[in-house]
Coordinates of C-alpha atoms in Angstrom, one line a residue:
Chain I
X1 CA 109.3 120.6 80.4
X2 CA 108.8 121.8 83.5
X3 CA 112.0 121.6 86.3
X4 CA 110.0 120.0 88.8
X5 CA 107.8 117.8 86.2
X6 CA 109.6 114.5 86.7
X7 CA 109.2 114.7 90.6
X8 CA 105.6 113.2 90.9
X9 CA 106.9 109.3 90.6
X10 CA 104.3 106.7 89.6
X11 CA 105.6 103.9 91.8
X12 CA 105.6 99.9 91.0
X13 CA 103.4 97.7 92.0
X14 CA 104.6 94.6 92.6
X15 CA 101.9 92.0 92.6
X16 CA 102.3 88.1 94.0
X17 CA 100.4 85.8 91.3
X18 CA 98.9 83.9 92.9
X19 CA 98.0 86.5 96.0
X20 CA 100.0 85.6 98.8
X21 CA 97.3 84.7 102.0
X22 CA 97.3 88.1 104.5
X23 CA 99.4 90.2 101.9
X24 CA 98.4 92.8 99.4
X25 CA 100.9 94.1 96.8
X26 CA 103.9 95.9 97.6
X27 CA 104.4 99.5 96.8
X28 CA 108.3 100.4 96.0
X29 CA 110.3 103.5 95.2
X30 CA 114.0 103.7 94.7
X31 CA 116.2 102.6 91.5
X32 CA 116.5 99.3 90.9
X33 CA 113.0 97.6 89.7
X34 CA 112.6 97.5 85.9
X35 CA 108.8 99.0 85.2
X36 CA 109.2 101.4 87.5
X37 CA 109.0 105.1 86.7
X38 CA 112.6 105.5 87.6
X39 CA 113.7 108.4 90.1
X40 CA 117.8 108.0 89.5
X41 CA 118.6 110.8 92.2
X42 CA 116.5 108.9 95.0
X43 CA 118.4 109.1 98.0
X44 CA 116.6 106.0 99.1
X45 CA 114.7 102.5 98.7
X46 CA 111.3 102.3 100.3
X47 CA 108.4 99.6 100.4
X48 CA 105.2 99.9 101.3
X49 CA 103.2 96.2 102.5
X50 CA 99.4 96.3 103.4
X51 CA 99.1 93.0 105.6
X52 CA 95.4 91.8 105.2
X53 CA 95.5 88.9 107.6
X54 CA 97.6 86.7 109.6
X55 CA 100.9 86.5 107.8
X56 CA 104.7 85.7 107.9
X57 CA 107.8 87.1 106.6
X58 CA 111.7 85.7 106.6
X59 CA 110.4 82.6 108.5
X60 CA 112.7 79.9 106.8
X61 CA 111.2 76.3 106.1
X62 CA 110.5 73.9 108.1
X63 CA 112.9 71.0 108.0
X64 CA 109.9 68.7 106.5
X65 CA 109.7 71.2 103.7
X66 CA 112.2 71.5 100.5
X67 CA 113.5 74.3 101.0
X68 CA 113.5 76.6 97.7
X69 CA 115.0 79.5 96.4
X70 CA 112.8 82.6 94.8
X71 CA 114.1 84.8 91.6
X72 CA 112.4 87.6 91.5
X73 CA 111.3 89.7 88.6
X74 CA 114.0 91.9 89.2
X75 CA 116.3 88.7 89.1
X76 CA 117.6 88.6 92.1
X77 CA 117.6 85.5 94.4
X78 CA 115.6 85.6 97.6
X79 CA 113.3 83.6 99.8
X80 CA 111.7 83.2 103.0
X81 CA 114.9 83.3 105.1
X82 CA 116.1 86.0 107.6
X83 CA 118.0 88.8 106.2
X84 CA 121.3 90.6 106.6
X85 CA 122.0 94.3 105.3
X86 CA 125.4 94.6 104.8
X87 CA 125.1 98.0 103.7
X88 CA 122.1 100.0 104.8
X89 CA 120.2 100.6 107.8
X90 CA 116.7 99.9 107.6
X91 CA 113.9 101.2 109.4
X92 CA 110.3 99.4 109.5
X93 CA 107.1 101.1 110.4
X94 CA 104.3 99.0 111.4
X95 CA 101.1 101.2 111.7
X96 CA 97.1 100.5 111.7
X97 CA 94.5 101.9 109.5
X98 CA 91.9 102.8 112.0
X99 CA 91.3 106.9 111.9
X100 CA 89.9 106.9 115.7
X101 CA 92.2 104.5 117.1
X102 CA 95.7 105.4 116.2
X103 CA 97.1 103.0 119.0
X104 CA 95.3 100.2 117.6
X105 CA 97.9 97.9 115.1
X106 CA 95.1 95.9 114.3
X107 CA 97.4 92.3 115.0
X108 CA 100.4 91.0 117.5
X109 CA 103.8 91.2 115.7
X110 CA 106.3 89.4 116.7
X111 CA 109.9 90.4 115.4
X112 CA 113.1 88.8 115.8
X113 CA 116.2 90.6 115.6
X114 CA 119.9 89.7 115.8
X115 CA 121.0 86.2 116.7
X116 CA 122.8 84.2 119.3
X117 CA 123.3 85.8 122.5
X118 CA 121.8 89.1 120.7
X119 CA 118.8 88.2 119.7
X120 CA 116.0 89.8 120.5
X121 CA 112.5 89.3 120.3
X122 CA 110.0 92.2 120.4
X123 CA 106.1 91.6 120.9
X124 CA 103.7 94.6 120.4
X125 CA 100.2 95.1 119.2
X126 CA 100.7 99.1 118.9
X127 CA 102.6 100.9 116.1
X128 CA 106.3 101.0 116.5
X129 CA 109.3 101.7 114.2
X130 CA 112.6 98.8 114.4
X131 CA 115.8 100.4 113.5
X132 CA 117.9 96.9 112.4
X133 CA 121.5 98.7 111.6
X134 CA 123.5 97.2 109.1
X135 CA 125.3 93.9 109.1
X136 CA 122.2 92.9 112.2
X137 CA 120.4 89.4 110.7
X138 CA 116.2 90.4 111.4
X139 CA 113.7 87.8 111.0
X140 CA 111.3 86.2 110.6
X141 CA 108.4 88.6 111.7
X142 CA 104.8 86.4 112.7
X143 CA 101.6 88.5 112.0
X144 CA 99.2 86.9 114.4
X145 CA 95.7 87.7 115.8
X146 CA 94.9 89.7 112.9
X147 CA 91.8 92.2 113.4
X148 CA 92.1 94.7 111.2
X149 CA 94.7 95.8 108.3
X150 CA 98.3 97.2 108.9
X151 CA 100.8 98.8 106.9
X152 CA 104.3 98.0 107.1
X153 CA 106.6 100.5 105.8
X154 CA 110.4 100.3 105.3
X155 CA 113.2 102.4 104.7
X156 CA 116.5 101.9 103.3
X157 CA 119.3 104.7 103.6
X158 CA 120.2 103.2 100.1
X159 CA 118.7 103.6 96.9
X160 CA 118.4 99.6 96.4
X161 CA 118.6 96.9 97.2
X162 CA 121.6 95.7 95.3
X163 CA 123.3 98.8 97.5
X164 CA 121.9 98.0 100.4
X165 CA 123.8 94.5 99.8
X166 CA 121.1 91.6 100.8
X167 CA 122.4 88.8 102.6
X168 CA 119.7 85.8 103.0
X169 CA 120.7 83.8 106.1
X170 CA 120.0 80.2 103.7
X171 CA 120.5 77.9 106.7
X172 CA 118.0 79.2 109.1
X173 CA 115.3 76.3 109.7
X174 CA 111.9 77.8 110.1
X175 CA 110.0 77.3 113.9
X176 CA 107.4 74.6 112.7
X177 CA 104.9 75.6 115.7
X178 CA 105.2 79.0 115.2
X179 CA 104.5 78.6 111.5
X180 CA 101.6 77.3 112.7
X181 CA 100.5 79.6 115.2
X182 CA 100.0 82.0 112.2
X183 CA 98.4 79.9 109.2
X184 CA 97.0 76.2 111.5
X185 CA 97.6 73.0 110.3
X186 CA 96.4 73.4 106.8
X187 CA 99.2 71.9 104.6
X188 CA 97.3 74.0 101.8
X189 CA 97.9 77.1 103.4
X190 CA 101.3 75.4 103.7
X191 CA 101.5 75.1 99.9
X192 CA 100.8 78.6 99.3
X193 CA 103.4 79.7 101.6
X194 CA 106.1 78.0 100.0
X195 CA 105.3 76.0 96.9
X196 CA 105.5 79.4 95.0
X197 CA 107.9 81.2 93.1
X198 CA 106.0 84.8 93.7
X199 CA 106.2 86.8 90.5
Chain Z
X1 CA 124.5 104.7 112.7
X2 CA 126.4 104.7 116.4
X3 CA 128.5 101.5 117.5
X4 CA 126.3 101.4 120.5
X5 CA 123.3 101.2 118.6
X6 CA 124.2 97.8 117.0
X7 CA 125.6 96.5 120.3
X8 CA 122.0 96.9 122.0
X9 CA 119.3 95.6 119.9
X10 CA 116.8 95.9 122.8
X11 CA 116.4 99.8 122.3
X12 CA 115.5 99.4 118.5
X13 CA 112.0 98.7 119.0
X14 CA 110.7 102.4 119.1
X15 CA 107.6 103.6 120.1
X16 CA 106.7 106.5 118.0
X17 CA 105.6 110.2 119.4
X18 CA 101.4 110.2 118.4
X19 CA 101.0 114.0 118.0
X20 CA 97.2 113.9 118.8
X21 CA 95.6 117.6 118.6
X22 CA 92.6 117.6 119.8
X23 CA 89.8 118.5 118.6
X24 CA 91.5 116.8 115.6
X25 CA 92.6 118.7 112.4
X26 CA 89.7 118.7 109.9
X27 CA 90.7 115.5 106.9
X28 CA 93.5 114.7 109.2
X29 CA 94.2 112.1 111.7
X30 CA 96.7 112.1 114.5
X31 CA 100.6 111.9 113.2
X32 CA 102.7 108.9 114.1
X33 CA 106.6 110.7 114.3
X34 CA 109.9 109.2 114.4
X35 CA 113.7 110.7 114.7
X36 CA 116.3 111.4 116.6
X37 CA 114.3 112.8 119.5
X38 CA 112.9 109.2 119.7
X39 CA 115.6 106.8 119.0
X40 CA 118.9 108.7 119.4
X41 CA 120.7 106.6 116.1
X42 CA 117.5 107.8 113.7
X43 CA 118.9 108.9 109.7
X44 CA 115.7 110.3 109.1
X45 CA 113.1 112.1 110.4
X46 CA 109.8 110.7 109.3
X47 CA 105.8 111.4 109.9
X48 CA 102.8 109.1 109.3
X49 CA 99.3 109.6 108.9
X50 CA 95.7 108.9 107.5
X51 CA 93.8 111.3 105.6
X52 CA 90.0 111.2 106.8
X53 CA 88.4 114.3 104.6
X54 CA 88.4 116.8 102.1
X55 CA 90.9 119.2 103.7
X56 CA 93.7 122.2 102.4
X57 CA 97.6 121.4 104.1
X58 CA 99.7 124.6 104.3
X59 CA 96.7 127.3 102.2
X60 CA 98.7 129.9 103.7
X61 CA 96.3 133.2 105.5
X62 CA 94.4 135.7 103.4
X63 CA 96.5 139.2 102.4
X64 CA 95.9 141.6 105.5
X65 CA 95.1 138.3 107.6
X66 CA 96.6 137.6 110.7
X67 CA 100.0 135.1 110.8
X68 CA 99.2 132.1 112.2
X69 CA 102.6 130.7 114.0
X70 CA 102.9 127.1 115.4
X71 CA 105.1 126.0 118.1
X72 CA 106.1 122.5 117.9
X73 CA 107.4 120.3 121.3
X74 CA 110.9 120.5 119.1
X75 CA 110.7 124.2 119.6
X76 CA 110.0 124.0 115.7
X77 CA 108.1 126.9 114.6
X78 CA 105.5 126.6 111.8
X79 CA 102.3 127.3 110.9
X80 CA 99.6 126.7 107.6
X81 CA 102.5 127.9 104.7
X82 CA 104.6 126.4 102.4
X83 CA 107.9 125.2 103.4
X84 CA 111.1 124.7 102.6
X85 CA 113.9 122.0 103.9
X86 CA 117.3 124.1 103.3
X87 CA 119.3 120.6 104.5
X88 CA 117.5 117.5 103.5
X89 CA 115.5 116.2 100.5
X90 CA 112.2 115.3 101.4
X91 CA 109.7 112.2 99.8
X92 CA 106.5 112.2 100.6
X93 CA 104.8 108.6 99.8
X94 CA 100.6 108.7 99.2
X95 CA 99.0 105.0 99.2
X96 CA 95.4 104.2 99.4
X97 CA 93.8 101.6 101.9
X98 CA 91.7 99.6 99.9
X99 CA 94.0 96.2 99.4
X100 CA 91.4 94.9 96.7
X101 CA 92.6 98.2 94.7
X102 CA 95.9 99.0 95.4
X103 CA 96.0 102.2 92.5
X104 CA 92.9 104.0 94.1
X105 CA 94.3 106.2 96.1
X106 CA 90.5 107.2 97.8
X107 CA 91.0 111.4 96.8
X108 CA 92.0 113.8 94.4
X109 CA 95.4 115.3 95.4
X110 CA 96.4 118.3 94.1
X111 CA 100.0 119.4 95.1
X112 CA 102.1 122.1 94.9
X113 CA 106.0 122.2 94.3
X114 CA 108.4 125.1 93.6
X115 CA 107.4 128.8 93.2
X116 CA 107.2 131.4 90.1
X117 CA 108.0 130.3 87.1
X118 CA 109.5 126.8 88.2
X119 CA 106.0 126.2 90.0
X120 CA 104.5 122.4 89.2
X121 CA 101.0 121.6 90.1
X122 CA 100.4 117.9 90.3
X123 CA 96.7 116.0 90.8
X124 CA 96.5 112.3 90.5
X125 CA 94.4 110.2 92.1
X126 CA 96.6 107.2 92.3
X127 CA 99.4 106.3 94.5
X128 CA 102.8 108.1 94.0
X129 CA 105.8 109.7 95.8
X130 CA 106.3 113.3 95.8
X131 CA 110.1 114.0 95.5
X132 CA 111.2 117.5 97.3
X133 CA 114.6 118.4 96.4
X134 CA 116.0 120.7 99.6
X135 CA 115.7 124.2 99.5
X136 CA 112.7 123.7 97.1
X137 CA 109.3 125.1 98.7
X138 CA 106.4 122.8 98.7
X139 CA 102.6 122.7 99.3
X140 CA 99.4 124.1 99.6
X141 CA 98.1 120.5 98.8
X142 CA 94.3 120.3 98.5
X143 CA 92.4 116.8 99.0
X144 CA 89.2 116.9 96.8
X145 CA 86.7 114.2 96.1
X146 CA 87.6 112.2 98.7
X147 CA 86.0 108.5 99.4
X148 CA 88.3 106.4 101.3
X149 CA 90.9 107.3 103.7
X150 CA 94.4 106.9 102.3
X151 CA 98.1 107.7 104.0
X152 CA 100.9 110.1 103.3
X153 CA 104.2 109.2 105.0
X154 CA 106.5 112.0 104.5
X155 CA 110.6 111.4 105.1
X156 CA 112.8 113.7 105.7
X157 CA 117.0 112.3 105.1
X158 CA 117.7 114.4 108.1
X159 CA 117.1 112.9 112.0
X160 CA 115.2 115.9 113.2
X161 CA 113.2 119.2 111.7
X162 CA 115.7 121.6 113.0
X163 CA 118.8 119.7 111.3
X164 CA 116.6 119.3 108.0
X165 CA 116.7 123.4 108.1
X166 CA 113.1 123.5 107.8
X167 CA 112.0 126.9 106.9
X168 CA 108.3 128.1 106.9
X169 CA 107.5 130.4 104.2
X170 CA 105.1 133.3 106.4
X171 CA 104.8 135.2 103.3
X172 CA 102.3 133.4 101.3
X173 CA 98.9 134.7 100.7
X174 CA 96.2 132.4 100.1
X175 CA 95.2 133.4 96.9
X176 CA 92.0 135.1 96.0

């Protein structure tokens, strides 16, 4: 066998059934996901999110909504809350697809980060990177006016997620009007949302 | 990651350096970057871009050909070779951009890691990352067959090109 042969690393795929609305699959490398072509010596977690439409992330539930709590595949607990690190920075790309626009993100984000007196809110509808440093609670992140498809690409400066040391903020109550403003009053879309368990 | 870095948050919103030659690079669009020149508490040193064509990365000059020597607004020089990163490990992530078929990657890849004996040539034409131990040299990589435009986002665990120790290999000779 080559010495280089393993270094060529089939990622996973991880697939919502059903399709979450305005989100592809997610691409990840690092150590942790069972069905992955593992990479031990990765000196990092990445994932890689095509956003297809209007969408939402770490948003919370709205207090008319039960909340819930997700196990994944990998078996660890999660759900639409906002998110600590305790142990790993994290840095999150958001770029377009369009070849002769490169400034174009092809949506507005809006991305909430910290809390309290130090939160802040960024708008943009051009590529940027946010650094959240560890122990820094980020979320939720609304995906509105959606034109065209972005990618959103994060980095870890751990190898997992278990290193990295996820921390879900359970008792943040989701923004009912913003919910809105990215998926309308359609208590299907609603359902979707949050009446899953994502596989 | 700095103390004053988590103390301001209002900073960590970063707007990237587009490094946009014009006319552009044949199979290549412009190249979002981000490190320490950009956000002064960056780990890494990363670059993002689409591939538009059929195009050969780093094929190196003919023998007897003159070098061809790149300087970068880092002071980073380079040019079409093979490199190598001395300091830093180095992944480089290929995904494709159709969402109804997340394992086309939209080319042929064929990539090129190590040298001599320990050379591996790799072609897939699904997504995958490219693990790059440091000090191991790297490329050409040739894009063949090519029908959709798909992105390579390449990381170095170093915050700039100069700390990564990134060494261009002037010697190679496109082969005959």
């Amino acid at each position: 066998m080559g010495k280089y042969q393993e270094n060529c690393v089939e990622m996973l795929l991880r697939e919502d059934n059903p399709r979450r609305p305005g989100r592809a699959g997610t691409y990840i490398f690092g150590q942790e996901f069972k069905g992955q072509d593992y990479f031990e010596p990765t000196p990092i977690l990445t994932e890689i999110m095509p956003i297809t439409g209007n969408y939402m992330m770490m948003s919370g539930f709205p207090e008319e909504v039960q909340k819930r709590i997700y196990t994944m595949r990998d078996g660890h607990k999660g759900g639409p809350y906002p998110k600590y690190n305790m142990n790993a920075d994290k840095l999150m790309i958001f770029s377009g697809s369009d070849p002769d626009n490169m400034k174009d993100l092809g949506a507005h984000i809006e991305f909430h980060l910290g809390e309290g007196e130090d939160l802040e809110i960024f708008h943009f509808d051009e590529p940027r990177a946010i650094f959240v440093p560890k122990g820094v609670r980020h979320g939720p992140i609304y995906i509105t006016q959606f034109r065209r498809m972005l990618t959103m690409f994060c980095v870890f400066t751990q190898p997992s997620k278990e290193a990295a040391d996820i921390v879900q903020a359970w008792d943040y109550v989701g923004n009912d009007a913003k919910i809105k403003e990215v998926i309308g009053d359609d208590m299907d879309e609603y359902k979707k949302f949050f009446a899953e368990n994502p596989k | 990651m700095s103390e004053a870095a988590a103390a301001d948050l209002s900073a960590n919103c970063v707007t990237m350096f587009l490094k946009d030659p014009q006319p552009p690079e044949p199979g290549k669009g412009a190249v979002w970057m981000y490190g320490q020149d950009h956000f002064p508490a960056a780990e890494h040193w990363i670059e993002s871009w689409l591939v538009t064509g059929e195009h050969t990365m780093m094929p190196g000059t003919p023998a007897g050909a003159e070098k061809i020597i790149h300087v970068g607004p880092d002071g980073h020089k380079g040019g079409p070779y093979p490199k190598y990163h001395h300091n830093a490990d180095n992944l480089m992530i290929f995904t494709g951009t159709d969402p109804e078929n997340p394992r086309d990657l939209g080319a042929t890849v064929e990539f090129h890691l190590g040298e001599g004996e320990s050379e591996q040539v790799f072609v897939f034409d699904e997504p995958r990352c490219i693990v790059i131990p440091r000090g191991v040299r790297h490329f050409p990589m040739i894009v063949t067959q090519f029908r959709r435009p798909f992105t390579i986002t390449d990381i170095l665990t170093a915050p700039t090109r100069t700390l990564a120790g990134t060494e261009t290999d002037f010697t190679y000779e496109t082969p005959a």
